[in-house]
Structure formats: structure tokens, C-alpha cells
Coordinates of C-alpha atoms and ligand atoms in Angstrom, one line a residue:
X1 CA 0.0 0.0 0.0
X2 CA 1.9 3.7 -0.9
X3 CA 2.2 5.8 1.9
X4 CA 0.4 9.1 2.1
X5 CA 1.4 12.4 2.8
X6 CA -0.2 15.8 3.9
X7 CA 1.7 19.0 2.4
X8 CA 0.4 22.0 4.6
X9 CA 1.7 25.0 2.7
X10 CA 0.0 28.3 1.6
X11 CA 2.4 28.6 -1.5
X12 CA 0.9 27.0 -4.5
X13 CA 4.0 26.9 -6.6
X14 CA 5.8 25.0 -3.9
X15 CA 2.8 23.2 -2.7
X16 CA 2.0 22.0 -6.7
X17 CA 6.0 21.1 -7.3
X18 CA 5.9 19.0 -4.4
X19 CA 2.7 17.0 -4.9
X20 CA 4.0 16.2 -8.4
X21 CA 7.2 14.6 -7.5
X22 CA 6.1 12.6 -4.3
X23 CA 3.4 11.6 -7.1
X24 CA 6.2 10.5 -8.8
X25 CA 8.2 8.8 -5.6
X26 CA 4.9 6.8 -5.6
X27 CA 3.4 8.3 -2.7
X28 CA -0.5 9.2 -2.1
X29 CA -0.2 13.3 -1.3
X30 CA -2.8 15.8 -0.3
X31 CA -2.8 19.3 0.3
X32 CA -3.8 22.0 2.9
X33 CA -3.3 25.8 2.2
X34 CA -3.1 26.7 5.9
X35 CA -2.5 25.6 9.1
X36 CA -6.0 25.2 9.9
X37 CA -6.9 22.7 7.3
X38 CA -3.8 21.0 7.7
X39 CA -4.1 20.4 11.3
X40 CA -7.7 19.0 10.4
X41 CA -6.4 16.7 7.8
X42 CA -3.4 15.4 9.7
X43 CA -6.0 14.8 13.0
X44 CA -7.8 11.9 10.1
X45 CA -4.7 10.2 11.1
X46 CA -4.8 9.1 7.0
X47 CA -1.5 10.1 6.9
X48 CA 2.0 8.9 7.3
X49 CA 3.7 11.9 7.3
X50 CA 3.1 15.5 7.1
X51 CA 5.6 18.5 5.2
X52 CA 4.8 21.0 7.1
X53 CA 5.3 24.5 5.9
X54 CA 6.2 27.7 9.2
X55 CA 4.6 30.6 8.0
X56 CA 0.9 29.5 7.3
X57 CA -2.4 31.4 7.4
X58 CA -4.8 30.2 10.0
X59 CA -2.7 28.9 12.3
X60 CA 1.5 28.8 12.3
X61 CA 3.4 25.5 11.9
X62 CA 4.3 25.3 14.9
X63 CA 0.7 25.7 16.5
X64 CA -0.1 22.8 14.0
X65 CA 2.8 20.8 15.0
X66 CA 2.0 21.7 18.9
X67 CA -1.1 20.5 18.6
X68 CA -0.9 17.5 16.5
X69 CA 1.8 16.4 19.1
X70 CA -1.3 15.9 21.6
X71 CA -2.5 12.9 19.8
X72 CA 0.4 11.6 17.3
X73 CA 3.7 11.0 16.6
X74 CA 3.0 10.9 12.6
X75 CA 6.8 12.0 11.2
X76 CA 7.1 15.7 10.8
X77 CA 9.7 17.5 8.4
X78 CA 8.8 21.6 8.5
X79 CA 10.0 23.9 6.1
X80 CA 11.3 26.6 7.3
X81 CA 12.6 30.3 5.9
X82 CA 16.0 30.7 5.2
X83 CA 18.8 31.0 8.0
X84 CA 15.7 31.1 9.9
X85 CA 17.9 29.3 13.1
X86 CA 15.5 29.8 15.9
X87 CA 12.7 28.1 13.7
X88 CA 14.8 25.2 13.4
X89 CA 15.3 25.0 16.9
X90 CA 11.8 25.6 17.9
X91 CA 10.7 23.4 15.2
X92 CA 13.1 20.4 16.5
X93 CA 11.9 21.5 20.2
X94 CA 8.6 21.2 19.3
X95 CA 9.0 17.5 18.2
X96 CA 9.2 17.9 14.4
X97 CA 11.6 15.1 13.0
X98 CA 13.1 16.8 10.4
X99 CA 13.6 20.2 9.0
X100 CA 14.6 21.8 5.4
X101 CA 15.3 25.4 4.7
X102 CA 14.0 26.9 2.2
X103 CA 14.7 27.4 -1.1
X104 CA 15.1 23.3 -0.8
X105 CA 16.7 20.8 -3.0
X106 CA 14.2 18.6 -3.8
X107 CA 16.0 15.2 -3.6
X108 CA 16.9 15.9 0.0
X109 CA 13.7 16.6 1.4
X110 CA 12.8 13.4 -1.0
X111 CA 15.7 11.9 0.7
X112 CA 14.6 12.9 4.4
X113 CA 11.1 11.9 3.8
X114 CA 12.5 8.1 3.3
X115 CA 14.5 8.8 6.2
X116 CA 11.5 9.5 8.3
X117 CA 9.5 7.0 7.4
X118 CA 11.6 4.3 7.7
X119 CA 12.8 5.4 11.1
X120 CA 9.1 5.1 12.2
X121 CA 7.9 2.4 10.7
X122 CA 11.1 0.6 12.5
X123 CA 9.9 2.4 16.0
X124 CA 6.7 1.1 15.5
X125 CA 8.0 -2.6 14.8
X126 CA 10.2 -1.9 17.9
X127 CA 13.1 -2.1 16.2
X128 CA 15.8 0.1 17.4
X129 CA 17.8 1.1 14.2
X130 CA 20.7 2.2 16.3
X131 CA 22.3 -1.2 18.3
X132 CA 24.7 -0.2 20.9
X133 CA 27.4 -2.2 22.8
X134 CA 30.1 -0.6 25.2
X135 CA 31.6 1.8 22.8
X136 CA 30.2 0.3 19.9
X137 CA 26.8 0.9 17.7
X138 CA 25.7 -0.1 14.7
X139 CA 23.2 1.8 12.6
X140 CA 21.6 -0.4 10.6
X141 CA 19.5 2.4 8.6
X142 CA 22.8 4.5 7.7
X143 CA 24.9 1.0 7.8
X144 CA 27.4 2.7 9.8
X145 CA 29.9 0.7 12.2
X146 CA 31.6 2.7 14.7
X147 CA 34.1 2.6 17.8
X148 CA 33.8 5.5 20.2
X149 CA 32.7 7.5 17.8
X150 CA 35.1 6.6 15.2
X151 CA 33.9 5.1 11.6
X152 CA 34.7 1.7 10.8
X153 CA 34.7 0.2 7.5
X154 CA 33.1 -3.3 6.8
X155 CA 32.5 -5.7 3.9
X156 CA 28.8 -6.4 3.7
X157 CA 29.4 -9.9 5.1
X158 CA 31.5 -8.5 7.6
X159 CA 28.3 -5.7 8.7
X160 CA 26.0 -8.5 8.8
X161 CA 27.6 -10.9 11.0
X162 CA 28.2 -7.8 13.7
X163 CA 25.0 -7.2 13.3
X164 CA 23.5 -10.4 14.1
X165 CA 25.6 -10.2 17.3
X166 CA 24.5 -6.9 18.4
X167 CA 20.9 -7.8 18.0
X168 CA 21.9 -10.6 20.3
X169 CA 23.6 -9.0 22.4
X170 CA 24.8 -11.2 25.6
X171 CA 23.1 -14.0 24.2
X172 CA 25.9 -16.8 22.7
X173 CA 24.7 -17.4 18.4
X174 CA 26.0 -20.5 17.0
X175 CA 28.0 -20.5 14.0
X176 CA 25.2 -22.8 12.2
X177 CA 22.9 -19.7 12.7
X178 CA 25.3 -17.1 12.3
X179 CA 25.8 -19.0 8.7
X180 CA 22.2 -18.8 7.7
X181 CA 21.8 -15.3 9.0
X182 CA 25.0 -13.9 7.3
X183 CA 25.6 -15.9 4.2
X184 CA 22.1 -17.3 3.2
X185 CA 20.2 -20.7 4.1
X186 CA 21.9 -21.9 0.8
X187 CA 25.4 -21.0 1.5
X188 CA 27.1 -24.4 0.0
X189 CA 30.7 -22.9 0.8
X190 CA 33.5 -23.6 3.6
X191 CA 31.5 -23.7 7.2
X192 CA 34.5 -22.2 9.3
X193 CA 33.9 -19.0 6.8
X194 CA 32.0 -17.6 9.9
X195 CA 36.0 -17.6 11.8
X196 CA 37.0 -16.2 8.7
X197 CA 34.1 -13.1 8.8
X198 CA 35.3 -13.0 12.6
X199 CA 39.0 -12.4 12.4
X200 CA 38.5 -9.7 9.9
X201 CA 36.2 -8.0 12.1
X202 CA 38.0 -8.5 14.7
X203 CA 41.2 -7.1 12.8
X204 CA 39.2 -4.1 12.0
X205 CA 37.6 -3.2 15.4
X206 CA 39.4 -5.1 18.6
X207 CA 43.0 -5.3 17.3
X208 CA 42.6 -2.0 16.6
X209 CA 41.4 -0.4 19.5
X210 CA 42.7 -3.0 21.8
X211 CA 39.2 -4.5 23.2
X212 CA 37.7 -8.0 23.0
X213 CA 34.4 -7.2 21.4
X214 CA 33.7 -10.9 19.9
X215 CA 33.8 -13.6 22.1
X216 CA 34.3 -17.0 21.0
X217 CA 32.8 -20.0 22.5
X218 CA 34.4 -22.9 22.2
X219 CA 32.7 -25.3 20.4
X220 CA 29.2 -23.4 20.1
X221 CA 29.9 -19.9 18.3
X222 CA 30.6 -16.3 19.3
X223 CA 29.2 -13.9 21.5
X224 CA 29.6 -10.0 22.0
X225 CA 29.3 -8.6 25.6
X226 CA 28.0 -6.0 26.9
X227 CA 31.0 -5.5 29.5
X228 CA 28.5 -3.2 32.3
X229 CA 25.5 -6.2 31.7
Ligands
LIG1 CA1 4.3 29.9 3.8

């Protein structure tokens, strides 16, 4: 089913371009011309997210936002006037997810719209999209590794065997599973290519910065610790 969002801005020009090119992304888009009519539409709860332009008639965005906050989390991105800082901060402050200043480059905000609803559609699946161990996390919406901060670069394989780890965190995962889960139920290869995934990551991240992230098990599989669980 496409996903559907409200625009809530007073220009036409800008409320027209947009509607044509989520149209295009595939989405199901409808329009409010000010912040009254917006807050009424995005109330429906029809939508699944909501560009949501400052300056409105009616009422301002971030009256809408305020009190569409009362009842829903629906993603927010406002658009906001140029170098316009403290709208970006009240926007942020008032719980929109997002922001874009205008004039906008259309493939970001298309950009921070998939962004958005990925994000929550992984909240509301309970998914955290950020997996966190000691000084590690993994960001499995960016596909981002890093060590106290510090970026780490992995193979695919490489990302997908730390994440199956992180998502079991303290919990020992056989190498059978970690086989499936990494290299696909018909992997047909080499079966100790699991210790072969796990000495490059651990060349990458504990020989590196001196920690013992990955835990081996002898004779079951491997296991990352939380060192303060
Ligand atoms: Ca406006």
C-alpha cells in the first residue's frame, strides 16, 4: 500500500511542485493551504507523514505541530525560511523530525522523507535502528559501524555478521545460525567462513582499539558482551 502524505503549505507553486514529485516517488499526497486545514487533515490520522510549511495562514506551523503532538507522533519535516535558526530549533523543540530550509533541494527533502518513514515504521515494529554495545553501535538504517565515535569500515558480510551479534547482544549465536543469517540458508561454501568473517572484524575493530568485542565460545559460536550487563 503507498504511503500518504499531507503538504500543509500556503504557497501553490511550492505546494503544486511537491505534490508532483512525491506523485512521482509513488506516494498518495494531499494538500492544505493553511494551518488550519492542515491540522484537520493530519487529525484523520490518513497520513504517514506530514511537510509542514512555518509561516501558514490560520494557524503557524508550529501551532499545528503543537497540537498535533497531543494525539500523534505521525513524522514531521517543516520547512522553514532561510537561516531562519530559531525556527529550526523551535521546530526540533517542538518535536518535528526533520527540518529543510528553504529554497530546498528537492532530492533531499525526497531523501529525508524516506529517512522518516523508515525510522518510524522501524519504531513502530520496535526495532531500534541504532544497536549499541560498550563503545560500539551499529546503525543499521545509515549502515554505519563505529568505535567511540570513530567510523569503521566493513565488507557487507562483515556488517552483517556484527549485526546479528548486536541484535543478540549477551546471548551466545551458534555458528550454524550465524551461517544462515550472514551468508544465506543456501550457502554451500566452507562452514569455518564464519571464523574467517570473525578475524576480519576483529582485525578491523578489537585489534585496533585494543578491546575483546567478539567472544568465542568454544565449540558453540561467538558472543559479544556488553562488558557493564
Ligand atoms: Ca508559507
Amino acid at each position: 500500500m503507498a504511503q500518504s502524505i499531507l503538504i500543509v503549505e500556503d504557497e501553490e507553486k511550492i505546494a503544486r511542485f511537491l505534490e508532483l514529485e512525491l506523485l512521482h516517488e509513488g506516494y498518495e499526497v494531499e494538500k492544505a493551504q493553511d494551518g488550519r486545514k492542515g491540522l484537520e487533515k493530519a487529525q484523520s490520522g490518513r497520513f504517514d507523514l506530514m511537510v509542514l510549511d512555518v509561516m501558514l495562514p490560520e494557524l503557524n506551523g508550529f501551532e499545528v505541530l503543537r497540537r498535533i503532538r497531543r494525539e500523534s507522533n505521525m513524522p514531521v519535516i517543516m520547512l522553514t525560511a532561510r537561516d531562519a535558526v530559531m525556527d529550526k530549533v523551535a521546530g526540533l523543540d517542538g518535536g518535528a523530525d526533520d527540518y529543510m530550509t528553504k529554497p530546498f533541494a528537492i532530492e533531499e527533502l525526497l531523501a529525508r522523507i524516506r529517512l522518516a518513514l523508515k525510522k518510524r515504521s522501524a519504531q513502530d515494529a520496535g526495532e531500534e535502528h541504532v544497536l549499541s554495545c560498550g563503545g560500539l553501535t551499529l546503525d543499521t538504517l545509515k549502515y554505519e559501524v563505529r568505535y567511540e565515535g570513530k567510523l569503521i569500515e566493513l565488507t557487507h558480510r562483515e556488517f552483517e555478521l556484527l549485526r546479528v551479534l548486536m541484535e543478540n547482544k549477551n546471548i551466545v549465536v551458534s555458528r550454524d545460525t550465524l551461517l544462515q543469517k550472514v551468508c544465506g540458508y543456501d550457502y554451500m561454501g566452507e562452514t569455518n567462513v564464519i571464523d574467517v568473517y570473525v578475524r576480519y572484524v576483529r582485525a578491523k575493530l578489537d585489534e585496533v582499539y585494543q578491546v575483546k568485542m567478539i567472544q568465542t565460545v568454544r565449540g558453540v559460536g561467538y558472543v559479544i558482551k556488553d562488558s557493564e550487563a
